[in-house]
């Protein structure tokens, strides 16, 4: 080998260039020629170095550069390039292995923390997460009633852990998908008192933070819902947060930090420390990933990313057909599984029509349960659909929903009419 040959690239163009694999594997090999400034190129099939070489020639650098370009266009990749690729794949799986190890470590740490926290025997379980009950002082009137029909789906575990870890949780999704009731049902099972504030026109900054008023000739301060929840350790659900006025969002931002404190400027800068049981939740229909539906929720504001980043945001889809049928039977035990399945299928079809924009209105679990309840009272599918569905939507939507219902009712009655 001629060691005087110039190094034309950092690594030089020498090496094997490959295309295909196995029997159709084809290669070019570039090496330094005996002649100065020249390169030997060889071509063959199969494994480089074994088998017949059908081209063996010597070219100068310009010629070689042109060939390298041509080979690249023809799909040849240098062996080094292939090794890089293989290394990237290996790195990917190495990352997955590392991540798995980190997950194990985190799980052990979490279990150790839970053991230290000494979760009492009366802990409630949400999914697989053990949650401590609320302090004894919680007024029972503020604890929501347990709804035995409530179905915790796969998403419950993550959110329950966030609550244990005192994260701020925002649930977004269409109306009636179970956002508010999820938080209420976790609170109900753990005995936490819940306060709610709806941001859609009803809550002023005074209601939220507090205000001065005159009582019996004396000026007194009245805490708003936020400081009450923070001082007493209640869970606060801020519903329809995407309708909140900017002054409320500004106050919230400070409280969103873990253990964030509230500064009551109106009260001479009094600082309100969060009680260890205090938790903050929000629900929204059209924030974040739901922004595409803002036309359905008129007046909803875009929440900016910096604000959203202070929350764990969960997108609540409607329940699956099977889950919804189960919820129906659990909520209305007189309903037979067959009826529940048909109703859940109708709801799913209406939602699919909504997704295709054939329907302007969606179909909530709340609406479905209400319709089923009326159906049980009247024994009449159409009559029940009047107040539960048709009267709430446009005439065109009502007509399409009616045809979806007919279609299912006919099929499932098994009366032989095909539609
Ligand atoms: N997983 C579930 N298990 C049982 N019932 C459910 C479930 N999800 C929703 N529901 C039923 O649907 C009703 C409406 O749910 P919820 O009020 O939580 O909806 P939401 O998402 O907060 O709606 P909105 O955006 O209109 O406030 C609940 O009262 C409950 O009856
Ligand atoms: Mg709600």
XYZ file of C-alpha atoms and ligand atoms in Angstrom, residues 149-151 174-181 285 319 327 365-366 369, ligand 1:
48
model
C -71.719 3.518 39.066
C -68.652 5.608 38.372
C -66.145 3.685 36.284
C -65.901 17.590 25.394
C -68.872 18.307 27.575
C -70.121 15.359 29.601
C -67.017 13.231 29.123
C -66.596 12.775 32.861
C -64.056 15.426 33.843
C -65.734 16.988 36.877
C -67.233 13.730 38.074
C -63.620 22.175 27.047
C -65.684 6.177 27.180
C -71.658 2.563 33.045
C -72.356 10.418 28.430
C -74.559 12.725 30.486
C -77.693 8.396 30.701
N -66.431 7.046 33.880
C -67.719 7.293 34.166
N -68.416 6.439 34.934
C -69.703 6.701 35.234
N -70.378 7.779 34.819
C -69.732 8.660 34.049
C -68.388 8.474 33.682
N -68.015 9.511 32.910
C -69.081 10.316 32.819
N -70.124 9.809 33.510
C -71.467 10.389 33.638
O -71.534 11.535 32.839
C -71.976 12.652 33.615
C -71.267 13.874 33.132
O -69.919 13.851 33.529
P -69.195 15.161 34.034
O -70.131 16.113 34.617
O -68.056 14.711 34.842
O -68.698 15.710 32.635
P -67.741 16.934 32.307
O -66.701 16.377 31.430
O -67.327 17.604 33.547
O -68.702 17.856 31.453
P -68.717 19.457 31.273
O -67.570 19.791 30.368
O -70.022 19.714 30.598
O -68.601 20.062 32.626
C -71.638 12.298 35.060
O -72.518 12.872 35.963
C -71.805 10.797 35.059
O -73.145 10.481 35.279
